[in-house]
Amino acid sequence: MGCVQSFRELCDRPKNTNVRISLPAVCIVWETAMIILFGIFIRYDDDSDSHWIDDRKETNKSDMENEFYFRYPSFQDVHVMIFVGFGFLMTFLKRYSFGAVGFNFLIAAFGLQWALLMQGWFGSLGPDGKIKIGVESLINADFCVASCLIAYGAVLGKASAVQLMVMTLFGITLFAVEEHIIIHIIHAKDAGGSMVIHTFGAYYGLSISWMLYRPNLNQSSRLQCSVYQSDVFAMIGTLFLWMFWPSFNSAITDHGDGQHRAVINTYLALASTVLTTVAVSSLFQKHGKLDMVHIQNSTLAGGVAVGTAAEFMLMPYGSLIVGFCCGIISTLGYIYLTPFMEKYLKIQDTCGIHNLHAMPGVIGGIVGAITAAAATESVYGVEGLKETFDFVGDMSPTKQGGYQAAALCVAICFGVGGGILVGCVLRLPIWGDPADDSCFDDEHYWELPQDEESTQPVLQYNNHMRNKDVIETNFNMQQT
Amino acid sequence: MGCVQSFRELCDRPKNTNVRISLPAVCIVWETAMIILFGIFIRYDDDSDSHWIDDRKETNKSDMENEFYFRYPSFQDVHVMIFVGFGFLMTFLKRYSFGAVGFNFLIAAFGLQWALLMQGWFGSLGPDGKIKIGVESLINADFCVASCLIAYGAVLGKASAVQLMVMTLFGITLFAVEEHIIIHIIHAKDAGGSMVIHTFGAYYGLSISWMLYRPNLNQSSRLQCSVYQSDVFAMIGTLFLWMFWPSFNSAITDHGDGQHRAVINTYLALASTVLTTVAVSSLFQKHGKLDMVHIQNSTLAGGVAVGTAAEFMLMPYGSLIVGFCCGIISTLGYIYLTPFMEKYLKIQDTCGIHNLHAMPGVIGGIVGAITAAAATESVYGVEGLKETFDFVGDMSPTKQGGYQAAALCVAICFGVGGGILVGCVLRLPIWGDPADDSCFDDEHYWELPQDEESTQPVLQYNNHMRNKDVIETNFNMQQT
Amino acid sequence: MGCVQSFRELCDRPKNTNVRISLPAVCIVWETAMIILFGIFIRYDDDSDSHWIDDRKETNKSDMENEFYFRYPSFQDVHVMIFVGFGFLMTFLKRYSFGAVGFNFLIAAFGLQWALLMQGWFGSLGPDGKIKIGVESLINADFCVASCLIAYGAVLGKASAVQLMVMTLFGITLFAVEEHIIIHIIHAKDAGGSMVIHTFGAYYGLSISWMLYRPNLNQSSRLQCSVYQSDVFAMIGTLFLWMFWPSFNSAITDHGDGQHRAVINTYLALASTVLTTVAVSSLFQKHGKLDMVHIQNSTLAGGVAVGTAAEFMLMPYGSLIVGFCCGIISTLGYIYLTPFMEKYLKIQDTCGIHNLHAMPGVIGGIVGAITAAAATESVYGVEGLKETFDFVGDMSPTKQGGYQAAALCVAICFGVGGGILVGCVLRLPIWGDPADDSCFDDEHYWELPQDEESTQPVLQYNNHMRNKDVIETNFNMQQT
């Protein structure tokens, strides 16, 4: 820890938020690299190549059996979650809406390209050295990006665009390795990514935030809060995440009953979470008033926690129970844990991703392990059991349960370890991040509209001017 | 009426908006009940159970023929209408956006769980005493919830969350009975729910609003209006309802041509409504200016009115005519009927659901009855006629028309009768509803952001301070 | 030019924005005409007619093979782009959000009806004189409308609703002819409409804007800018356009691999554009700050430019290259070209459609021509080549490339020529358009909420009033 401390001191130099060279350079260089790497490695897969017509005729398939039709509606929903869901969820800060939506847009657009490459190299590199992509690859790329956007939630308002790009580059890389280990080596199942996406992403972000601890962040506290309108904007994000979460958890599950069941489980878990979130939020406030922070975030915890087990025979009441617990735990986390972590653990978590992704993700991993271990042929059917868990050889539900638990540990280790390493890199004083008193402010990275008094002065011109002197005084004061 | 009057006086006690005990209690108790009842009754249906693989192999089906793929895209669209559509449509009030979106979220999430149970008990309880749910059940649950959200529109800003939960519990219960009578006993067709959902929901809400009449509501009139931004937020709701209405009306119609035709009819009816709404709105305002209230609401009337007949051979021009009339009637309703109802009938209808749901719903029922009665084999084809109306035995189009008309009466009776009964319950002075001078104000149920001057003082710090004294004076004044 | 000049002078009369007669008249008359024409011409197509059941049984088809299931998810995404995407993209102006969303809604709803007729007459009029419509017709109608909404972007804030209706009527008419020539006579391919929709629409709008040049528009310059909230609203539009663009470009391509490939190409092109847009935006501003105008608009250029070639074997890296170039060109357009065009060419382009649609559309046409000309059987497969390009007779890739180039010229000619003609009509002083000092202001066409100080005075009542005199003074000042 001494080393970390001295490294911290080394990095504490005066801040300069000018990214006029670094941001364009990073964008252009990385995009050029993408073009070259895509040229070398990436091709259409069988279902999206124009040779598909030969396939289809040979196998006497219907057009409808192109993978496209099984996945495309879910893909679009996931896409909305990534860009509108995550983007608008983070607009709740009063002066950081441009940064929330805009930087989310930037890192997601970059991340998905890098994810196609990384996931391809680890997952689907063909004998000809080419990666074949189709609609499922696009979904997986979006999933991969989701983990980095979760991590962004922890450092929201405290990082520059360049830092976020670096964080995304490493995050996607780590994700691809972690996912490969969990899915292809350990053979754990994680359809909705409770472990792979949420647990990893949240601990990655929290570790980075811990490495980038800002002791004087209270200097920005006047901006680290919401206004009425920004809270309504954030609800756009919340609702699109909430509504499309069933698509998220079912997007890459088995055709037919697998996708169908994942949707039902997620739908129910989310509905249940809303009620317990409201209950706890109301119980812990004076006069029983609700807190928008809880409604915006904790209502989503059920979707996270049901991710791993969504395709299993969790049973409708099981989904409700998972949602019930997560609503309570997540809301209590916002009330007690977030302030505790900031004060004692030196982890500043702007969006409270520990409550929305980390804890529910871990719960999801545990629920998945238990559900897998408890699977029986009487519940699943002989064929159904094999199909659902892709059992080969002498695998059994008990073993699968153990593997699921192992996968959870892998996700946490990658998150924490990766976050600390990347945090070190991000402490270098070259990334253009803001000073402690300039956080949560779009001012430093965006050309803001000049006229900030909204529409008022303009309208005052049009009003009757009964007392011209007073008006002028008032106007001078507002303009000064 | 005397009895109602004395009951009213009994209930007029000082108001206390503290729901710190009642709201958490209701949420936790009801969610616990849901878990127990789901445990006893609810299971996956054949298409979402892991045994489906056996079915599929036996019947030589393709994966694609899982019910999931026929309904899921429509389901997601309906889901968006329920949560974003209805939620944001009601954000138009200047200080009730949290309540609009947040309470909508709460009661929809609770309602859909209770709807799955109620609709299951009445509709699909198997011989083993289990309710089997699949994607169509989820759509039906969302539909059921829609009727309660419509009712919420009438009491928007005047009810507490606890009241809304009670209203939803009873509303869903009544809906399930009414729907059972209309669909399974009378055998009326109502794909888009003009009668079942809209007419019932609207009269249920209006009756409750009549029972909860507030003579001194004008004390809140300063808040019963919109501001510029809140009107733009409401347009998000309007547009998502408008765009996805074709999915709403086609979500549970017959596979193939049934869904296809319902989409076309709804699309056209809605397009037509927009033009007549604009025409009437402009005609009845000074200088021909448009009124946002009409654009936000009346443009949707065509979708409501074409609901029952959407799957029939209404013909494209028929859909246009339905939309044409509804745009005019609904807009005139906002101009003349809403003030009349408030003044003379003592019905305070915050969102004007009488114009958006009640009248168009009744028109939809009538159009459905006429279209059904006029159906002929030459238009539908011999097979097509049977398929479209599910005729069994000696049913004929004329009879079907009569049954459709009967169904409309059932919907109205259930709405009015149920609303009066539930209104009585809601008058009890235990639900934490606001006093007449505190309506339409998020203040009483939500922790509001502290800094209400939005971003102005902060920005003034950054400006040149040419005249420090004046600035300070101004700042003191704003802060005081 | 002399003639144009004298016509301009003729038209410069005092403005009257009262549309109380003209707007209702236009709406009612045109909607009535639609009903009559739909009655005469429009019927359901085979897949949406109730006779489909006979077809299906005869050909032993599955329900799933109804065209509906191939196209409906894409249709809904396109629908969202038209109403929410285009509508909210234009809300960026501080006082024109009602006009942006509301007029967009009006002209789209009218335009799609007229488009069904026009496209039917030119494309699918049967031997019985009837136009058969299905889900693909609805998509095509939405596409047709898109071109007029693009044109609206050029005159945003400077035209009355009546003018926009006239512009849409002629625009749709021209579009249908242009599309017929390009698709059915020249046999060019243009799945995503780079030429047919974007190039035509943009030049149509720019020509109209040139004809309606306002020399004193600077009198409205205080309103021709954004505020913080309006920029966030505009991002809703941007993101829904960006996310659903893959559906736009794939909505009417070939079943199976055609749709699949179009999605992949568009997804990649758009991702690439975001990075180069950010790079150029940051590079050309002081301190490297980003400009919201670029993020809102230029990030979409890649989707436009990949439209024509989306269904070809453009290859993933090819899509990235197209996106890379368009992000740069479009952003540079906003920085240099828009001011240049306004100053020297007298083209006032409110939304910068020249940078977002015209240039990328032309690039898209050129990319399409080159890609078509370079197509080989080794890349596409023998069958695949025929299938992708619908080759009949002695068509060859080289010829196809030439035809594509010809199509681009047709689109430009129709845009410029049509725009000039329609611009002449729109200069007549009878349409109720605003004076130069009243542009960009909802005031003239919308009933605006009374209380424009948002929520502030109300909240001040509730605060502690330590110094009553100061408060009163302040309040008087704000109210005066």
mmCIF file of C-alpha atoms in Angstrom, chain A residues 213-429:
data_model
loop_
_atom_site.group_PDB
_atom_site.id
_atom_site.type_symbol
_atom_site.label_atom_id
_atom_site.label_comp_id
_atom_site.label_asym_id
_atom_site.label_seq_id
_atom_site.Cartn_x
_atom_site.Cartn_y
_atom_site.Cartn_z
ATOM 1 C CA TYR A 213 -9.624 8.698 -4.921
ATOM 2 C CA ARG A 214 -10.146 12.446 -4.674
ATOM 3 C CA PRO A 215 -9.814 13.649 -1.067
ATOM 4 C CA ASN A 216 -11.177 17.102 -1.872
ATOM 5 C CA LEU A 217 -14.137 16.073 -3.942
ATOM 6 C CA ASN A 218 -16.424 17.934 -1.543
ATOM 7 C CA GLN A 219 -15.279 21.074 -3.376
ATOM 8 C CA SER A 220 -17.548 19.942 -6.187
ATOM 9 C CA SER A 221 -20.418 18.943 -3.962
ATOM 10 C CA ARG A 222 -22.585 21.837 -5.142
ATOM 11 C CA LEU A 223 -22.697 20.088 -8.524
ATOM 12 C CA GLN A 224 -22.912 16.502 -7.280
ATOM 13 C CA CYS A 225 -26.679 16.552 -7.064
ATOM 14 C CA SER A 226 -29.647 16.618 -9.328
ATOM 15 C CA VAL A 227 -32.257 19.159 -10.347
ATOM 16 C CA TYR A 228 -35.893 18.437 -11.070
ATOM 17 C CA GLN A 229 -35.503 18.164 -14.853
ATOM 18 C CA SER A 230 -32.342 16.087 -14.733
ATOM 19 C CA ASP A 231 -34.110 13.547 -12.560
ATOM 20 C CA VAL A 232 -36.862 13.233 -15.144
ATOM 21 C CA PHE A 233 -34.277 12.752 -17.891
ATOM 22 C CA ALA A 234 -32.666 10.023 -15.805
ATOM 23 C CA MET A 235 -36.019 8.234 -15.590
ATOM 24 C CA ILE A 236 -35.901 7.826 -19.387
ATOM 25 C CA GLY A 237 -32.748 5.797 -18.887
ATOM 26 C CA THR A 238 -34.182 3.837 -15.983
ATOM 27 C CA LEU A 239 -37.345 2.885 -17.810
ATOM 28 C CA PHE A 240 -35.662 1.810 -21.040
ATOM 29 C CA LEU A 241 -33.263 -0.336 -19.044
ATOM 30 C CA TRP A 242 -36.120 -1.787 -16.990
ATOM 31 C CA MET A 243 -38.400 -2.498 -19.943
ATOM 32 C CA PHE A 244 -35.790 -4.055 -22.193
ATOM 33 C CA TRP A 245 -33.989 -6.069 -19.513
ATOM 34 C CA PRO A 246 -35.948 -9.197 -20.480
ATOM 35 C CA SER A 247 -34.394 -8.846 -23.941
ATOM 36 C CA PHE A 248 -30.959 -8.409 -22.387
ATOM 37 C CA ASN A 249 -31.190 -11.605 -20.364
ATOM 38 C CA SER A 250 -32.698 -13.606 -23.215
ATOM 39 C CA ALA A 251 -30.732 -12.239 -26.154
ATOM 40 C CA ILE A 252 -28.217 -15.064 -26.442
ATOM 41 C CA THR A 253 -30.019 -17.925 -24.691
ATOM 42 C CA ASP A 254 -31.171 -21.055 -26.541
ATOM 43 C CA HIS A 255 -33.741 -20.694 -29.301
ATOM 44 C CA GLY A 256 -37.306 -21.397 -28.305
ATOM 45 C CA ASP A 257 -38.023 -22.196 -24.675
ATOM 46 C CA GLY A 258 -34.675 -20.814 -23.507
ATOM 47 C CA GLN A 259 -35.365 -17.298 -24.728
ATOM 48 C CA HIS A 260 -39.000 -17.555 -23.705
ATOM 49 C CA ARG A 261 -38.223 -18.579 -20.125
ATOM 50 C CA ALA A 262 -35.484 -15.987 -19.678
ATOM 51 C CA VAL A 263 -37.975 -13.278 -20.603
ATOM 52 C CA ILE A 264 -40.581 -14.459 -18.115
ATOM 53 C CA ASN A 265 -38.103 -14.757 -15.264
ATOM 54 C CA THR A 266 -36.628 -11.331 -15.857
ATOM 55 C CA TYR A 267 -40.009 -9.658 -16.255
ATOM 56 C CA LEU A 268 -41.153 -11.032 -12.910
ATOM 57 C CA ALA A 269 -37.965 -10.342 -10.989
ATOM 58 C CA LEU A 270 -38.021 -6.722 -12.123
ATOM 59 C CA ALA A 271 -41.669 -6.229 -11.203
ATOM 60 C CA SER A 272 -41.023 -7.562 -7.725
ATOM 61 C CA THR A 273 -37.989 -5.325 -7.227
ATOM 62 C CA VAL A 274 -39.996 -2.170 -7.856
ATOM 63 C CA LEU A 275 -42.273 -2.852 -4.884
ATOM 64 C CA THR A 276 -39.563 -3.569 -2.357
ATOM 65 C CA THR A 277 -37.509 -0.626 -3.573
ATOM 66 C CA VAL A 278 -40.448 1.695 -2.989
ATOM 67 C CA ALA A 279 -41.096 0.104 0.411
ATOM 68 C CA VAL A 280 -37.553 0.564 1.693
ATOM 69 C CA SER A 281 -37.129 4.000 0.132
ATOM 70 C CA SER A 282 -40.291 5.236 1.834
ATOM 71 C CA LEU A 283 -39.525 3.560 5.169
ATOM 72 C CA PHE A 284 -36.162 5.232 5.561
ATOM 73 C CA GLN A 285 -37.133 8.807 4.757
ATOM 74 C CA LYS A 286 -38.858 11.349 6.904
ATOM 75 C CA HIS A 287 -42.603 11.460 6.164
ATOM 76 C CA GLY A 288 -42.257 8.396 3.953
ATOM 77 C CA LYS A 289 -41.193 10.435 0.944
ATOM 78 C CA LEU A 290 -39.607 8.533 -1.916
ATOM 79 C CA ASP A 291 -36.050 9.201 -3.057
ATOM 80 C CA MET A 292 -35.537 9.438 -6.818
ATOM 81 C CA VAL A 293 -32.056 7.914 -6.537
ATOM 82 C CA HIS A 294 -33.580 4.667 -5.339
ATOM 83 C CA ILE A 295 -36.367 4.622 -7.904
ATOM 84 C CA GLN A 296 -33.882 5.328 -10.694
ATOM 85 C CA ASN A 297 -31.440 2.627 -9.712
ATOM 86 C CA SER A 298 -32.593 -0.012 -7.239
ATOM 87 C CA THR A 299 -35.640 -0.918 -9.318
ATOM 88 C CA LEU A 300 -33.199 -2.434 -11.800
ATOM 89 C CA ALA A 301 -31.391 -4.676 -9.318
ATOM 90 C CA GLY A 302 -33.737 -7.611 -9.912
ATOM 91 C CA GLY A 303 -32.805 -7.731 -13.568
ATOM 92 C CA VAL A 304 -29.122 -7.931 -12.693
ATOM 93 C CA ALA A 305 -29.626 -10.627 -10.082
ATOM 94 C CA VAL A 306 -31.723 -12.875 -12.264
ATOM 95 C CA GLY A 307 -29.227 -12.737 -15.131
ATOM 96 C CA THR A 308 -27.358 -15.984 -14.595
ATOM 97 C CA ALA A 309 -30.385 -18.078 -13.701
ATOM 98 C CA ALA A 310 -32.763 -16.488 -16.194
ATOM 99 C CA GLU A 311 -32.628 -19.407 -18.598
ATOM 100 C CA PHE A 312 -32.862 -22.041 -15.861
ATOM 101 C CA MET A 313 -36.111 -23.414 -14.436
ATOM 102 C CA LEU A 314 -36.001 -20.799 -11.696
ATOM 103 C CA MET A 315 -39.813 -20.882 -11.516
ATOM 104 C CA PRO A 316 -41.918 -17.718 -11.520
ATOM 105 C CA TYR A 317 -42.047 -17.507 -7.709
ATOM 106 C CA GLY A 318 -38.263 -17.958 -7.612
ATOM 107 C CA SER A 319 -37.858 -14.922 -9.826
ATOM 108 C CA LEU A 320 -40.143 -12.915 -7.568
ATOM 109 C CA ILE A 321 -38.092 -13.895 -4.515
ATOM 110 C CA VAL A 322 -34.841 -12.858 -6.188
ATOM 111 C CA GLY A 323 -36.361 -9.504 -7.122
ATOM 112 C CA PHE A 324 -37.827 -9.051 -3.648
ATOM 113 C CA CYS A 325 -34.468 -9.450 -1.936
ATOM 114 C CA CYS A 326 -32.521 -7.347 -4.391
ATOM 115 C CA GLY A 327 -34.852 -4.385 -4.136
ATOM 116 C CA ILE A 328 -34.291 -4.324 -0.381
ATOM 117 C CA ILE A 329 -30.546 -4.902 -0.457
ATOM 118 C CA SER A 330 -29.889 -2.437 -3.238
ATOM 119 C CA THR A 331 -31.904 0.362 -1.627
ATOM 120 C CA LEU A 332 -30.287 -0.226 1.764
ATOM 121 C CA GLY A 333 -26.971 -0.069 -0.044
ATOM 122 C CA TYR A 334 -27.751 3.442 -1.279
ATOM 123 C CA ILE A 335 -28.812 4.516 2.212
ATOM 124 C CA TYR A 336 -25.991 3.007 4.280
ATOM 125 C CA LEU A 337 -23.257 1.509 2.156
ATOM 126 C CA THR A 338 -22.446 4.255 -0.341
ATOM 127 C CA PRO A 339 -21.714 6.880 2.350
ATOM 128 C CA PHE A 340 -19.776 4.261 4.342
ATOM 129 C CA MET A 341 -17.642 3.306 1.354
ATOM 130 C CA GLU A 342 -16.871 6.913 0.547
ATOM 131 C CA LYS A 343 -15.923 7.768 4.129
ATOM 132 C CA TYR A 344 -14.053 4.670 5.245
ATOM 133 C CA LEU A 345 -13.008 2.770 2.131
ATOM 134 C CA LYS A 346 -12.208 5.827 0.042
ATOM 135 C CA ILE A 347 -14.327 4.605 -2.819
ATOM 136 C CA GLN A 348 -16.289 7.423 -4.457
ATOM 137 C CA ASP A 349 -19.061 5.819 -6.439
ATOM 138 C CA THR A 350 -20.982 8.532 -8.302
ATOM 139 C CA CYS A 351 -23.855 6.378 -9.548
ATOM 140 C CA GLY A 352 -23.816 3.834 -6.751
ATOM 141 C CA ILE A 353 -22.883 0.960 -9.041
ATOM 142 C CA HIS A 354 -21.972 -1.093 -5.988
ATOM 143 C CA ASN A 355 -25.662 -1.201 -5.109
ATOM 144 C CA LEU A 356 -26.993 -1.595 -8.600
ATOM 145 C CA HIS A 357 -24.475 -3.936 -10.207
ATOM 146 C CA ALA A 358 -21.911 -5.337 -7.758
ATOM 147 C CA MET A 359 -24.150 -6.718 -5.005
ATOM 148 C CA PRO A 360 -26.983 -7.850 -7.266
ATOM 149 C CA GLY A 361 -24.397 -9.354 -9.617
ATOM 150 C CA VAL A 362 -22.877 -11.412 -6.824
ATOM 151 C CA ILE A 363 -26.334 -12.449 -5.664
ATOM 152 C CA GLY A 364 -27.085 -13.427 -9.266
ATOM 153 C CA GLY A 365 -23.977 -15.585 -9.380
ATOM 154 C CA ILE A 366 -24.938 -17.322 -6.150
ATOM 155 C CA VAL A 367 -28.542 -17.846 -7.263
ATOM 156 C CA GLY A 368 -27.217 -19.290 -10.513
ATOM 157 C CA ALA A 369 -24.911 -21.709 -8.705
ATOM 158 C CA ILE A 370 -27.658 -22.893 -6.347
ATOM 159 C CA THR A 371 -30.230 -23.243 -9.121
ATOM 160 C CA ALA A 372 -27.805 -25.167 -11.295
ATOM 161 C CA ALA A 373 -26.781 -27.467 -8.449
ATOM 162 C CA ALA A 374 -30.416 -28.147 -7.620
ATOM 163 C CA ALA A 375 -31.444 -28.991 -11.189
ATOM 164 C CA THR A 376 -33.095 -32.387 -11.617
ATOM 165 C CA GLU A 377 -34.326 -34.413 -14.528
ATOM 166 C CA SER A 378 -37.838 -34.428 -13.115
ATOM 167 C CA VAL A 379 -38.030 -30.648 -13.369
ATOM 168 C CA TYR A 380 -36.133 -30.149 -16.628
ATOM 169 C CA GLY A 381 -36.836 -33.400 -18.455
ATOM 170 C CA VAL A 382 -33.991 -35.634 -19.610
ATOM 171 C CA GLU A 383 -33.468 -33.799 -22.880
ATOM 172 C CA GLY A 384 -34.276 -30.436 -21.376
ATOM 173 C CA LEU A 385 -31.555 -30.753 -18.734
ATOM 174 C CA LYS A 386 -28.890 -31.504 -21.315
ATOM 175 C CA GLU A 387 -30.124 -28.785 -23.623
ATOM 176 C CA THR A 388 -30.332 -26.103 -20.962
ATOM 177 C CA PHE A 389 -26.904 -26.703 -19.457
ATOM 178 C CA ASP A 390 -25.184 -28.027 -22.601
ATOM 179 C CA PHE A 391 -23.954 -30.985 -20.567
ATOM 180 C CA VAL A 392 -21.304 -33.100 -22.228
ATOM 181 C CA GLY A 393 -19.575 -36.175 -20.829
ATOM 182 C CA ASP A 394 -20.032 -36.830 -17.136
ATOM 183 C CA MET A 395 -21.176 -33.378 -16.113
ATOM 184 C CA SER A 396 -23.812 -33.272 -13.406
ATOM 185 C CA PRO A 397 -25.867 -30.470 -11.894
ATOM 186 C CA THR A 398 -23.808 -30.551 -8.689
ATOM 187 C CA LYS A 399 -20.568 -30.121 -10.574
ATOM 188 C CA GLN A 400 -22.151 -27.363 -12.654
ATOM 189 C CA GLY A 401 -23.078 -25.585 -9.440
ATOM 190 C CA GLY A 402 -19.474 -25.685 -8.334
ATOM 191 C CA TYR A 403 -18.276 -24.352 -11.662
ATOM 192 C CA GLN A 404 -20.785 -21.515 -11.447
ATOM 193 C CA ALA A 405 -19.369 -20.548 -8.050
ATOM 194 C CA ALA A 406 -15.846 -20.687 -9.429
ATOM 195 C CA ALA A 407 -16.928 -18.401 -12.280
ATOM 196 C CA LEU A 408 -18.162 -15.821 -9.794
ATOM 197 C CA CYS A 409 -14.742 -15.737 -8.136
ATOM 198 C CA VAL A 410 -13.059 -15.283 -11.501
ATOM 199 C CA ALA A 411 -15.306 -12.336 -12.295
ATOM 200 C CA ILE A 412 -14.557 -10.622 -8.976
ATOM 201 C CA CYS A 413 -10.805 -11.195 -9.277
ATOM 202 C CA PHE A 414 -10.668 -9.848 -12.812
ATOM 203 C CA GLY A 415 -12.726 -6.846 -11.769
ATOM 204 C CA VAL A 416 -10.689 -5.910 -8.706
ATOM 205 C CA GLY A 417 -7.295 -6.836 -10.122
ATOM 206 C CA GLY A 418 -7.893 -5.278 -13.493
ATOM 207 C CA GLY A 419 -9.323 -2.148 -11.936
ATOM 208 C CA ILE A 420 -6.283 -1.602 -9.736
ATOM 209 C CA LEU A 421 -3.887 -2.023 -12.640
ATOM 210 C CA VAL A 422 -5.840 0.223 -14.954
ATOM 211 C CA GLY A 423 -6.314 2.700 -12.104
ATOM 212 C CA CYS A 424 -2.528 3.026 -11.883
ATOM 213 C CA VAL A 425 -2.350 3.887 -15.556
ATOM 214 C CA LEU A 426 -5.180 6.399 -15.230
ATOM 215 C CA ARG A 427 -3.396 8.227 -12.403
ATOM 216 C CA LEU A 428 -0.729 9.455 -14.813
ATOM 217 C CA PRO A 429 -1.144 13.219 -15.104
#
